[in-house]
Short mmCIF file of C-alpha atoms and ligand atoms in Angstrom, two decimals:
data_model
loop_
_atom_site.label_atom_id
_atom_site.label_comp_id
_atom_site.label_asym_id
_atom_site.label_seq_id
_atom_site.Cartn_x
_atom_site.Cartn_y
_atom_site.Cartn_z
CA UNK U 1 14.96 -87.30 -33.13
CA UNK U 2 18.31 -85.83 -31.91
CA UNK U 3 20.03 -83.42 -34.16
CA UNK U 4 24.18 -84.56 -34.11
CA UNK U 5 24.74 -80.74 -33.55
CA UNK U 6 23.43 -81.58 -30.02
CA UNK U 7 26.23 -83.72 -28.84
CA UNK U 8 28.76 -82.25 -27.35
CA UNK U 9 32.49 -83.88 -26.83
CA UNK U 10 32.23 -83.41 -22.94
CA UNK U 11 35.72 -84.83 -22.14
CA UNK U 12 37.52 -82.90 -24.37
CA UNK U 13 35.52 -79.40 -23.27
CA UNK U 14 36.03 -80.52 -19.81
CA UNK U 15 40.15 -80.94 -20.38
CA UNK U 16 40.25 -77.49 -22.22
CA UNK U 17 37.96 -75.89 -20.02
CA UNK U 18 40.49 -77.36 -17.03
CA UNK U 19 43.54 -76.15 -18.47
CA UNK U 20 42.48 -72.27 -19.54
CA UNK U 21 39.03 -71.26 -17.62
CA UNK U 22 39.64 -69.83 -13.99
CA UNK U 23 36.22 -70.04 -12.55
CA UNK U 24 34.62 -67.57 -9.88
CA UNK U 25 34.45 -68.64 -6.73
CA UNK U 26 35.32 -72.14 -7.32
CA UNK U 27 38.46 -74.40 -5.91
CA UNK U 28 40.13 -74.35 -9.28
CA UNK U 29 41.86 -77.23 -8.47
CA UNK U 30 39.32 -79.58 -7.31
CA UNK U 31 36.65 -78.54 -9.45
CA UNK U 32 39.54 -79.27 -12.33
CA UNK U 33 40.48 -82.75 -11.01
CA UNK U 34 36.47 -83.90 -10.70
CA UNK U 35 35.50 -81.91 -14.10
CA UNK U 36 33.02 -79.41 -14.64
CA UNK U 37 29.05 -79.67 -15.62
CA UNK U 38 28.26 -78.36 -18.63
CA UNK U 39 25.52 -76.44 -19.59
CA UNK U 40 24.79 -76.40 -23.10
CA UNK U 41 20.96 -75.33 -23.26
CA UNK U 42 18.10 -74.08 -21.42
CA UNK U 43 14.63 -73.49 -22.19
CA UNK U 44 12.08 -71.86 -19.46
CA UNK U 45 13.05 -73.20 -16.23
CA UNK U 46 15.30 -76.43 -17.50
CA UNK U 47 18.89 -76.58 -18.63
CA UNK U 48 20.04 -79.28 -20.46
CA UNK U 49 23.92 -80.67 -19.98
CA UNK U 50 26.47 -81.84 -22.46
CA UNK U 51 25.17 -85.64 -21.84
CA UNK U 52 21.54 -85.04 -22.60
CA UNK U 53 20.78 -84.67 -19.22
CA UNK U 54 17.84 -81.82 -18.33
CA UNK U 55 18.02 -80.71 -14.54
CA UNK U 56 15.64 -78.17 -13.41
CA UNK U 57 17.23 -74.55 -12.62
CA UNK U 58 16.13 -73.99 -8.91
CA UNK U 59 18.19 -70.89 -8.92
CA UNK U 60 16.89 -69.12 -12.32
CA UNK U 61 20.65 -69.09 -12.74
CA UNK U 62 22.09 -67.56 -10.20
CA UNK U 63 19.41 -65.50 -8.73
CA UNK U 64 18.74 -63.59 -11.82
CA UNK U 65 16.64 -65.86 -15.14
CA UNK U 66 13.34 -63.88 -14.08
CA UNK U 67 11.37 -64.85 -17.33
CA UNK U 68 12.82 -68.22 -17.97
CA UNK U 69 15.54 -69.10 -19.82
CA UNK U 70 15.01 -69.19 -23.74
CA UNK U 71 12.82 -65.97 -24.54
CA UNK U 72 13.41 -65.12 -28.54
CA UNK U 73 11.59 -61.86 -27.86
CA UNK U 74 14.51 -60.34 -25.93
CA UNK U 75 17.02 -62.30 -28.48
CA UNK U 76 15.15 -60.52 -31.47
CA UNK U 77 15.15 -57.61 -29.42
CA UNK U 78 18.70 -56.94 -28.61
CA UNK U 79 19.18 -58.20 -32.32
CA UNK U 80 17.69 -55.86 -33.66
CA UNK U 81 19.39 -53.43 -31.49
CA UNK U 82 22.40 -54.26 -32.27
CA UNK U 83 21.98 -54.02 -36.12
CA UNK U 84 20.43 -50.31 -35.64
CA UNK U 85 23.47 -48.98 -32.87
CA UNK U 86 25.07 -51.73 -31.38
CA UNK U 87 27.42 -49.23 -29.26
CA UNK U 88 27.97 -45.61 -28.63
CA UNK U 89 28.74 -44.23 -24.85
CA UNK U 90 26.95 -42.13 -22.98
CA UNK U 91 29.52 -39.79 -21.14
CA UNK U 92 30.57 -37.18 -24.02
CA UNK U 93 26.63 -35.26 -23.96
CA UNK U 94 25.29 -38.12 -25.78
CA UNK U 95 22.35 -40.81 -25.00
CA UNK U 96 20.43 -43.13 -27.26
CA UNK U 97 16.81 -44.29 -27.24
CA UNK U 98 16.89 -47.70 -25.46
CA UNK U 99 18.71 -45.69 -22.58
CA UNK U 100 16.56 -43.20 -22.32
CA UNK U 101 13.40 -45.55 -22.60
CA UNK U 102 14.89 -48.18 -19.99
CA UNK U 103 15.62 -44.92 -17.48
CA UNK U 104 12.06 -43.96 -17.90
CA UNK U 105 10.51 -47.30 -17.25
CA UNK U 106 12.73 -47.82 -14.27
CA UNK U 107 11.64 -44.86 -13.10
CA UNK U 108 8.02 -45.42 -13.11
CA UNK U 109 8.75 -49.18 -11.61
CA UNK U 110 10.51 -47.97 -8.02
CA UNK U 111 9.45 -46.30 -5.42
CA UNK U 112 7.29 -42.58 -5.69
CA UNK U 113 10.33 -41.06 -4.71
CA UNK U 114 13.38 -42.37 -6.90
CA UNK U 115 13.51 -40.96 -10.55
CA UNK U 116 16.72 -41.40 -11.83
CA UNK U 117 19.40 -44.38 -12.35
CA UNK U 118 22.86 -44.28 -13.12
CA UNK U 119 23.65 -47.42 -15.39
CA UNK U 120 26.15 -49.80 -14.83
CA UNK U 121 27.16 -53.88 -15.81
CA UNK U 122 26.89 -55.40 -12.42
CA UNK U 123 25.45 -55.77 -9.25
CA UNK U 124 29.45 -55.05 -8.52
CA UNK U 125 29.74 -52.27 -10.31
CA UNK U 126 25.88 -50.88 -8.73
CA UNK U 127 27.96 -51.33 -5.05
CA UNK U 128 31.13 -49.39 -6.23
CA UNK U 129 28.99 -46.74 -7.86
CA UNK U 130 26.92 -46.63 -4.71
CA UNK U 131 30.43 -46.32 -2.52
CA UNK U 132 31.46 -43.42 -4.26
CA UNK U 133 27.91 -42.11 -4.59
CA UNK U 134 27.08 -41.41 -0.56
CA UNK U 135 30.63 -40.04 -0.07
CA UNK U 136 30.55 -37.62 -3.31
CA UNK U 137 26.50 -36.68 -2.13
CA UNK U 138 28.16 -35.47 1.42
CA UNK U 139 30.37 -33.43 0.34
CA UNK U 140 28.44 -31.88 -2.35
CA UNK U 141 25.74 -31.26 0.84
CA UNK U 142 29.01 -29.45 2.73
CA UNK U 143 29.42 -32.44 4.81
CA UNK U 144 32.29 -34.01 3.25
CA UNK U 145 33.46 -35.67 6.54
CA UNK U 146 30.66 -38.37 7.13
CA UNK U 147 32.25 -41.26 4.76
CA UNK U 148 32.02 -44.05 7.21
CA UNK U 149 29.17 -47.07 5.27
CA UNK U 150 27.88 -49.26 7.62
CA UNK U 151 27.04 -53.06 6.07
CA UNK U 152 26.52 -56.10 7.85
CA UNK U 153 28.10 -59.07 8.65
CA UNK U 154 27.60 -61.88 6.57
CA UNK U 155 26.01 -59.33 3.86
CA UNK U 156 26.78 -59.95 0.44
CA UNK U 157 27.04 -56.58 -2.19
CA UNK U 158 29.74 -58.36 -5.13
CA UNK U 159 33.43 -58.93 -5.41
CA UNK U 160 35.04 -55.71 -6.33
CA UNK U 161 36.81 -54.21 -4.02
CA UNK U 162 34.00 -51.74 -2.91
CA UNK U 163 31.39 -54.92 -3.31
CA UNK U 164 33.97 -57.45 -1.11
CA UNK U 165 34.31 -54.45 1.49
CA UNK U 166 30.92 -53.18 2.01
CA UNK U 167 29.55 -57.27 2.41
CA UNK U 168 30.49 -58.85 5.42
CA UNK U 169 32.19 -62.27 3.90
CA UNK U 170 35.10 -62.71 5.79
CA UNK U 171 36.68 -65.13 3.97
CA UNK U 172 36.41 -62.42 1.37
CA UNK U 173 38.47 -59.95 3.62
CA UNK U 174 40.68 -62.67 4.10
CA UNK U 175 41.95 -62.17 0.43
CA UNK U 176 42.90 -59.12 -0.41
CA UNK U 177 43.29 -57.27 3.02
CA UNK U 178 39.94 -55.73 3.12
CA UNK U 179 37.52 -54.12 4.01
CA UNK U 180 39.09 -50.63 2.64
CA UNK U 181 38.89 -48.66 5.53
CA UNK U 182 35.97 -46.59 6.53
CA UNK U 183 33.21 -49.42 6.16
CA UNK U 184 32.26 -51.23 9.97
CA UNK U 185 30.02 -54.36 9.76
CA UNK U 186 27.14 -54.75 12.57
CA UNK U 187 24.98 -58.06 13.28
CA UNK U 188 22.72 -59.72 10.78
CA UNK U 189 19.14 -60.52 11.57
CA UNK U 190 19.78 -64.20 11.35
CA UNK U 191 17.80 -65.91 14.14
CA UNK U 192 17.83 -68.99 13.34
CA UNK U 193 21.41 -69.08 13.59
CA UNK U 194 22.76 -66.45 15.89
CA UNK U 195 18.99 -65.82 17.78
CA UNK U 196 20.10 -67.43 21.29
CA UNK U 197 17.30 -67.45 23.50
CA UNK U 198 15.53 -64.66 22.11
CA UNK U 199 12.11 -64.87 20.61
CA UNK U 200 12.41 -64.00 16.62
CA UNK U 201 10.68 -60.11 17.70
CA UNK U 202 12.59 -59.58 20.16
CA UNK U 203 15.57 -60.85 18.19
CA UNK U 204 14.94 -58.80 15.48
CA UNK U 205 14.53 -55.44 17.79
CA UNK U 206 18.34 -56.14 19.68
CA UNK U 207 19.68 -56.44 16.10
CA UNK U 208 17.91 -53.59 14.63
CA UNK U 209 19.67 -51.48 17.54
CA UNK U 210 23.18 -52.29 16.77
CA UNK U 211 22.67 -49.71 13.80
CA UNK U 212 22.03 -47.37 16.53
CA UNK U 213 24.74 -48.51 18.26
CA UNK U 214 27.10 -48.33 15.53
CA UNK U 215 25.97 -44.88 15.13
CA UNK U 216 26.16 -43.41 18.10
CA UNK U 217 30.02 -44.99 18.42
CA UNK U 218 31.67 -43.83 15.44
CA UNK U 219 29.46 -40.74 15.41
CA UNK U 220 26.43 -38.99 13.03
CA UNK U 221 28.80 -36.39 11.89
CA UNK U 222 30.80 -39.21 10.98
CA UNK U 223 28.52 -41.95 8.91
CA UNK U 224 27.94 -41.63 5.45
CA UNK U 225 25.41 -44.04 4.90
CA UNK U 226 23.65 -47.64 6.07
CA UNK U 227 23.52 -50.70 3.43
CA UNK U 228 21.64 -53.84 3.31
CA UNK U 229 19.80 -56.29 1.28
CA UNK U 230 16.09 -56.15 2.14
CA UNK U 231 16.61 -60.20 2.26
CA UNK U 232 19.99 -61.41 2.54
CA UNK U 233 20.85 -63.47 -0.56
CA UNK U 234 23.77 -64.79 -0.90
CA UNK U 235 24.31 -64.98 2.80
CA UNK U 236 21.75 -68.15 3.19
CA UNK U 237 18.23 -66.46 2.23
CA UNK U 238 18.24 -64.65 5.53
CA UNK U 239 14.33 -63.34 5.92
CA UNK U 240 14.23 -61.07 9.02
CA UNK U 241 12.53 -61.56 11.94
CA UNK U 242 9.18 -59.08 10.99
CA UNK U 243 10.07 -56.61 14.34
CA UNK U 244 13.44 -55.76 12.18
CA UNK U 245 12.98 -53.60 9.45
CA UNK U 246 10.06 -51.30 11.42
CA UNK U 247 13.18 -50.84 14.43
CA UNK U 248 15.71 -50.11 11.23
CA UNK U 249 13.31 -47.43 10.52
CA UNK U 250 12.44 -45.82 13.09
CA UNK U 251 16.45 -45.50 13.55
CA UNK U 252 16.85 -44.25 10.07
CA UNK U 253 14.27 -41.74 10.35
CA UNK U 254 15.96 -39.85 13.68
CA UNK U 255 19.53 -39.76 12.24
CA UNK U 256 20.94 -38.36 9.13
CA UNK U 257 22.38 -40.90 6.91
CA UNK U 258 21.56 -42.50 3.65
CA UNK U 259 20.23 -45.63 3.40
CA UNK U 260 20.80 -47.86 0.93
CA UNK U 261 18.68 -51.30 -0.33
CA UNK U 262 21.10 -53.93 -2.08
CA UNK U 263 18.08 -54.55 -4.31
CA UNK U 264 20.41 -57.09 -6.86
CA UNK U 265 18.26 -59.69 -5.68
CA UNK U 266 14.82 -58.86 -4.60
CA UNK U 267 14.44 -56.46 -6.88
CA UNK U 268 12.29 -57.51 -10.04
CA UNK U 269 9.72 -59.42 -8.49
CA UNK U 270 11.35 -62.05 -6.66
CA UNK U 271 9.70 -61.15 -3.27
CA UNK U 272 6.40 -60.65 -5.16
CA UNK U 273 6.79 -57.26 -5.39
CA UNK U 274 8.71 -55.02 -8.01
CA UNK U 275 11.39 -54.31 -5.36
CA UNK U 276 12.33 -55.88 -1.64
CA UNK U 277 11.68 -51.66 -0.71
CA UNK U 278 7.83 -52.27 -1.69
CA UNK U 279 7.95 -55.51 0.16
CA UNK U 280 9.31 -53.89 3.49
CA UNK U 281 7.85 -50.40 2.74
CA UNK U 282 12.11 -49.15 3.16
CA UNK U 283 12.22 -45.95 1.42
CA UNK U 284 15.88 -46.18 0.51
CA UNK U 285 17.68 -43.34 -0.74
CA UNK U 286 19.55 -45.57 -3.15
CA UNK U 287 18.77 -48.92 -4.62
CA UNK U 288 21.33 -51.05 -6.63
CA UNK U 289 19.92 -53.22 -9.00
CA UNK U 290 21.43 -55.77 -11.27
CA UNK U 291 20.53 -59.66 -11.90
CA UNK U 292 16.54 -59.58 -12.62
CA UNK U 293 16.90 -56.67 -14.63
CA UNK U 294 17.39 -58.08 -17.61
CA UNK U 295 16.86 -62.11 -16.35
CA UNK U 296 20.26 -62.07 -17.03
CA UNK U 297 19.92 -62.09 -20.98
CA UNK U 298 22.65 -59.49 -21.30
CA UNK U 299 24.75 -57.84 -18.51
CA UNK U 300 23.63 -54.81 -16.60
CA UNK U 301 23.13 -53.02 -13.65
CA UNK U 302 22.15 -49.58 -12.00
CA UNK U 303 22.02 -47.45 -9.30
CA UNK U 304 18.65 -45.97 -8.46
CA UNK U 305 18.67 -42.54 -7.12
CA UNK U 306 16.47 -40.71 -4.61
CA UNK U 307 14.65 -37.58 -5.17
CA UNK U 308 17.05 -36.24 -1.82
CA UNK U 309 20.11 -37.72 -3.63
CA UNK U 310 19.73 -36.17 -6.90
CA UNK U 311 19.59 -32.73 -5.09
CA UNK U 312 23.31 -33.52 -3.81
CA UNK U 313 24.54 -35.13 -6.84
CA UNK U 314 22.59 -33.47 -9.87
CA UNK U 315 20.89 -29.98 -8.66
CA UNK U 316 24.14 -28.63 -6.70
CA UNK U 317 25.53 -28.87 -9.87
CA UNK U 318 29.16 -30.11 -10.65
CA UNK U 319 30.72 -33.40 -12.18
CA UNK U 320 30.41 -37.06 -10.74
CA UNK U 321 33.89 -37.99 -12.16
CA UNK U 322 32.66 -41.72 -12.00
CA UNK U 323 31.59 -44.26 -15.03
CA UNK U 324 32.12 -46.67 -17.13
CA UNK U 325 32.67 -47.86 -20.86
CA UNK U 326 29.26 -49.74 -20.97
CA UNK U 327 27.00 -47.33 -18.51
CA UNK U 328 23.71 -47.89 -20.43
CA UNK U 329 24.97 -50.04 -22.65
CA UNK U 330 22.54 -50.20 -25.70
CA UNK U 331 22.20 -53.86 -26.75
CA UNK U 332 21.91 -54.52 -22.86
CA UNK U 333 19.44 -51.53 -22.13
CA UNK U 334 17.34 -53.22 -25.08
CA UNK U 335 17.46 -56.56 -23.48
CA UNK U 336 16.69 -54.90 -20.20
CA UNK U 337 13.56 -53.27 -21.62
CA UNK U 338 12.40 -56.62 -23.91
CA UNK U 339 12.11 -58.25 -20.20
CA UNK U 340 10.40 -55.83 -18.25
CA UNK U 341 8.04 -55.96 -21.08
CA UNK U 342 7.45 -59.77 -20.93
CA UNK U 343 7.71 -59.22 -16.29
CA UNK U 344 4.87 -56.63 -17.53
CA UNK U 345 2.36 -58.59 -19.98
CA UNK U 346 2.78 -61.81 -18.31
CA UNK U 347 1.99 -60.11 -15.09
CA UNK U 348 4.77 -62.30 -13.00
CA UNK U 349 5.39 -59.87 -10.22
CA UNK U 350 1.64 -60.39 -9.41
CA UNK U 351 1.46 -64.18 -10.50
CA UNK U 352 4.47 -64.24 -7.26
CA UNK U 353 2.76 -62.58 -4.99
CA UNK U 354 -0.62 -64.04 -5.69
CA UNK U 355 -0.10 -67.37 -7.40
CA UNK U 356 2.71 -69.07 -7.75
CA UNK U 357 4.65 -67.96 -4.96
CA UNK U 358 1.66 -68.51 -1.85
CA UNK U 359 2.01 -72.31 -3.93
CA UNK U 360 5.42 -73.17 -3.61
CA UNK U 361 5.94 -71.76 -0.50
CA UNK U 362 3.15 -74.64 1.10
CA UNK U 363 5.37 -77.04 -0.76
CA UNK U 364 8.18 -75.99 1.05
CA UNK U 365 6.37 -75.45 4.48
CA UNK U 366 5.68 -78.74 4.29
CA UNK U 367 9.64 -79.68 3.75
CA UNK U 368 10.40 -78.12 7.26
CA UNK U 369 8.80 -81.46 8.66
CA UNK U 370 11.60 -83.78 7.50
CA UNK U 371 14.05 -84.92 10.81
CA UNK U 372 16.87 -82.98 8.83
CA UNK U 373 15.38 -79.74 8.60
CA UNK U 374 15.71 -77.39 11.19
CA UNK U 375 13.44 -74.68 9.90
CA UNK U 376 11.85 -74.01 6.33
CA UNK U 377 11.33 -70.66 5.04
CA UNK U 378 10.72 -68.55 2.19
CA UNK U 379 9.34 -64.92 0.87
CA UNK U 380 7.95 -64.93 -2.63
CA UNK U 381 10.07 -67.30 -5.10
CA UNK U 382 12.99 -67.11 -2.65
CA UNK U 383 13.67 -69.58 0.00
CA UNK U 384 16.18 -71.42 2.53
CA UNK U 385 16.12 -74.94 4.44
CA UNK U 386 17.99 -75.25 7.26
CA UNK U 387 19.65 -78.60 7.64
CA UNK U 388 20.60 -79.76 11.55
CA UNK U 389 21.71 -82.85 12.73
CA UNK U 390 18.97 -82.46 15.79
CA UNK U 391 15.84 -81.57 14.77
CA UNK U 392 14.32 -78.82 17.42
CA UNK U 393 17.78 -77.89 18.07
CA UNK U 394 19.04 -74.26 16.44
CA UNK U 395 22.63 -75.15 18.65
CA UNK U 396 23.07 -78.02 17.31
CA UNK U 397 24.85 -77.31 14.21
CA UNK U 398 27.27 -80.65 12.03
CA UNK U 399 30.70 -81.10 13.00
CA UNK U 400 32.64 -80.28 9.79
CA UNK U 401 30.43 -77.10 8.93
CA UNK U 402 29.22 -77.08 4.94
CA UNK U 403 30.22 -81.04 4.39
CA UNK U 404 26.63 -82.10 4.44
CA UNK U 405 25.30 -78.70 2.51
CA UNK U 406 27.29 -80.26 -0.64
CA UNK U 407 26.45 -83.63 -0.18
CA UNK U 408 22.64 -82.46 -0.37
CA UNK U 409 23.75 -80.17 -3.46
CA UNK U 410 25.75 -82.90 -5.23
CA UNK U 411 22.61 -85.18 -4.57
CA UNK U 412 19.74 -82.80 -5.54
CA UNK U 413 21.70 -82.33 -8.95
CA UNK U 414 22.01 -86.12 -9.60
CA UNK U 415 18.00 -85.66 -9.04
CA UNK U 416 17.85 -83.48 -11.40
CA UNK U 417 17.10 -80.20 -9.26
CA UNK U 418 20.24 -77.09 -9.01
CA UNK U 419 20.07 -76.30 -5.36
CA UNK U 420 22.60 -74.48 -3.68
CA UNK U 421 24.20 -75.04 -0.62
CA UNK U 422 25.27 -71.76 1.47
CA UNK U 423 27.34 -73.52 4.18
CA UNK U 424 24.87 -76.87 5.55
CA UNK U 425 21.42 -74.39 4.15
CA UNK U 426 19.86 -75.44 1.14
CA UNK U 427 18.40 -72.25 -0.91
CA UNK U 428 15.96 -71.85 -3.89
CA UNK U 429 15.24 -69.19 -6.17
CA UNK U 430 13.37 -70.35 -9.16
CA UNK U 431 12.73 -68.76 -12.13
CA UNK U 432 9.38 -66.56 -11.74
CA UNK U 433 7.71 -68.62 -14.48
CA UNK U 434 7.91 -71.72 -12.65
CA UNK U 435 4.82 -73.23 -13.46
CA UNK U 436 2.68 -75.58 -10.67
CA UNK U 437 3.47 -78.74 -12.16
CA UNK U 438 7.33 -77.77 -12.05
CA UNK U 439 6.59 -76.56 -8.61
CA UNK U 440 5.35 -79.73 -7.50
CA UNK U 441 7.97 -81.61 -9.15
CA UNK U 442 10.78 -79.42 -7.96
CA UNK U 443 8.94 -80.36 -4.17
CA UNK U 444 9.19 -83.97 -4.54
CA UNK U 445 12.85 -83.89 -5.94
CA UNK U 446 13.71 -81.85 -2.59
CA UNK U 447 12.04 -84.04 -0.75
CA UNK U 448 13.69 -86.92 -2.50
CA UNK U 449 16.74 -85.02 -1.59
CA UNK U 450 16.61 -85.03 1.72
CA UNK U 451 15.51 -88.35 2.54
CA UNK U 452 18.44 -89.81 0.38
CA UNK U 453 21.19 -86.82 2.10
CA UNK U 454 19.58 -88.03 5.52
CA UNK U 455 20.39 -91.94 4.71
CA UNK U 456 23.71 -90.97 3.57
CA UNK U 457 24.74 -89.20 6.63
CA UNK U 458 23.09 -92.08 8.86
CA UNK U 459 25.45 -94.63 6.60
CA UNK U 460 28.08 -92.50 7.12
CA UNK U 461 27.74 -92.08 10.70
CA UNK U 462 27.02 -87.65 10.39
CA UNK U 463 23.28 -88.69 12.33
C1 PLP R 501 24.91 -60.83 -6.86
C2 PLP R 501 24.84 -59.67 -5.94
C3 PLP R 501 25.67 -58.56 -6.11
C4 PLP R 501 26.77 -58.55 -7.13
O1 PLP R 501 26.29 -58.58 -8.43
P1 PLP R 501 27.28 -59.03 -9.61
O2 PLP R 501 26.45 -58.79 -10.83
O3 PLP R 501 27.62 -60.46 -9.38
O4 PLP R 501 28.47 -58.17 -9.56
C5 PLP R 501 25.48 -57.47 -5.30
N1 PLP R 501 24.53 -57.46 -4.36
C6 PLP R 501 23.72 -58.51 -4.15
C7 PLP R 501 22.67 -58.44 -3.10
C8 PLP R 501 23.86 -59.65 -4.92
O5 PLP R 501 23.09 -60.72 -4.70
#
């Protein structure tokens, strides 16, 4: 039986939502004139829609539902939260217990050498922290003119201003006039795309040395500090050739900068490891972390701190004149720590790495045989197709760049599977609960996908 309470006037939400909501990154205008979907419930890894319609959540949101969508345990937990201290800051010589318990579990989750976070709302706010962080650590360490952050091209690290300037979105610079100055943007590893001729290792090597490079041309004295997501998100799913990160270290380790792991997205398991720095064995000096943290539940976000950082920023004494309103927030710190708990008990970092994530990824091996796709891949519960218009040829790329990306997108939804589409790549990042059933169903409806984009464009005339 369906409870009334479940219908939802979708026309008239859609006409109000049209005439008040701005939406991020959207065309405002088009996405007004066709209407937007909306998302009324979700339970584990489905979301249902004002018409009754469920569609499975290939992204776990938008990179971040870890634990499925619908746990009570973290409801009752930041419920209870909130009735004991819904609010009190943590700047004036205060703290509270959820903060202190969630800064205690992080630091037992990363890496040997990182002990400490500094809390935030957002992956944004983690990149901002982290821009001010490096520079304020230098000249604590008497070295106050190396400010220059390298990032890459095509990077992703939020929308702020220090989140827009250290990624490498240019259509992001474009609005805005940024990057702020004293950020420079080298290669990604993207073979597929920009590889040329080169094999993947050798690939990887070249654009491992552009970091040198970059180095060496604006000068060590000069560079504050190297960022990068472990696997580029955002950016397409962009998994390194496996000769990259080793070169990127071996470059780190002779010169004197920081380096720091975007870990907004890897981090938590989705690589089938608690962090993309386990899965690479990086070592960062700093980690942002955001999205998985709390699957999203409630907003948050950190910046985790080095054992050599904390000697700049904490032992040399002095104040970081840097925070914000809701640093360690304690209805969000309690959501935080109600996931981590379920991540913990229900063992889903392992289950990815062992289980579920060896599974899916044959599934989507598999998908790399249709004529559209020009290469499958995929690390853990995170994954890309690569859609060409000539199979067995990476040059080859469709004429109006992104067109057929949305048509795939637009299908996969009518099939009742969110994909995204990152320019004419189709990317996947399920929720970490995703069980093998829903794997194999979330298979088929790609497949189904593709062979219904791939008649489309041959109707069309695209193929
Ligand atoms: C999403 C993302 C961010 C920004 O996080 P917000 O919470 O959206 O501000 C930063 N870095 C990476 C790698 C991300 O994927």
């Amino acid at each position: 039986m369906t409870a009334v309470s479940n219908i939802y006037p979708t026309a008239a939400l859609r006409a109000a939502d049209a005439a008040h909501h701005i939406h991020p990154f959207s065309d405002t205008k088009e996405l007004n004139a066709e209407g937007s979907r909306i998302i009324t419930q979700a339970d584990g890894v489905w979301l249902t829609d004002s018409d009754g319609n469920r569609i499975m959540d290939g992204m776990a949101g938008l990179w971040c539902v870890q634990v499925g969508h619908g746990r009570k345990e973290i409801a009752d937990a930041v419920h209870k939260q909130m009735c004991e201290l819904s609010y009190y800051n943590t700047f004036f010589k205060t703290t509270h217990p959820p903060v202190v318990a969630l800064a205690e579990k992080l630091a037992q989750l990363a890496p040997d050498h990182m002990n400490r976070v500094f809390f935030c709302s957002s992956g944004s706010e983690a990149n901002d922290t982290v821009f001010r962080m490096v520079r304020h650590y230098w000249a604590q360490m008497g070295k106050p003119e190396k400010q220059v952050i390298i990032g890459r091209w095509n990077g992703y690290h939020g929308s702020t201003l220090a989140g827009t300037s250290l990624g490498g979105m240019k259509a992001m610079h474009g609005q805005g006039n940024l990057p702020v100055p004293g950020v420079h943007h080298i290669d990604q590893p993207y073979w597929f795309g920009e590889g040329g001729d080169m094999s993947p290792e050798d690939f990887g090597i070249a654009v491992a040395r552009k970091l040198e490079e970059a180095i060496d041309q604006i000068g060590e004295d000069k560079v504050a500090a190297f960022i990068a997501e472990p696997i580029q998100g955002a950016g397409g799913v962009i998994i390194p050739p496996e000769t990259y990160w080793p070169e990127v270290k071996r470059i780190l380790k002779e010169r004197d900068i920081l380096f720091v792991a975007d870990e907004v997205i890897c981090g938590f398991g989705r690589l089938g490891s608690w962090f993309g720095s386990d899965y690479y064995d990086l070592k960062p000096d700093l980690m942002p972390i955001a999205k998985g943290l709390s699957s999203g539940y409630l907003p948050i976000g950190g910046v985790m701190v080095s054992d050599r950082v904390a000697e700049g920023i904490i032992d040399k004494g002095g104040e970081f004149y840097h925070g914000y309103t809701y640093s360690g927030h304690p209805a969000c710190a309690a959501a935080a720590l109600a996931n981590l708990e379920i991540m913990e008990r229900e063992k889903l970092v392992e289950r990815v790495r062992d289980d579920i994530g060896p599974y899916l990824q044959k599934h989507w091996q598999a998908l790399g045989d249709h004529p559209l796709v020009g290469e499958a891949r995929m690390v853990g519960l995170v994954g890309a197709l690569e859609l060409v218009p000539v199979k067995g040829d990476r040059t080859k790329k469709f004429a109006d760049e992104g067109t057929v990306g949305t048509i795939c997108r637009d299908i996969s939804f009518k099939n009742g599977l969110v994909m995204r589409a990152v320019s004419d790549r189709m990317i996947i990042s399920p929720p970490l609960v995703l069980s093998h059933e829903e794997a194999d169903l979330l298979a088929a409806t790609a497949k189904k996908t593709l062979d219904e984009t791939y008649a489309e464009l041959k109707r069309t005339g695209r193929i």
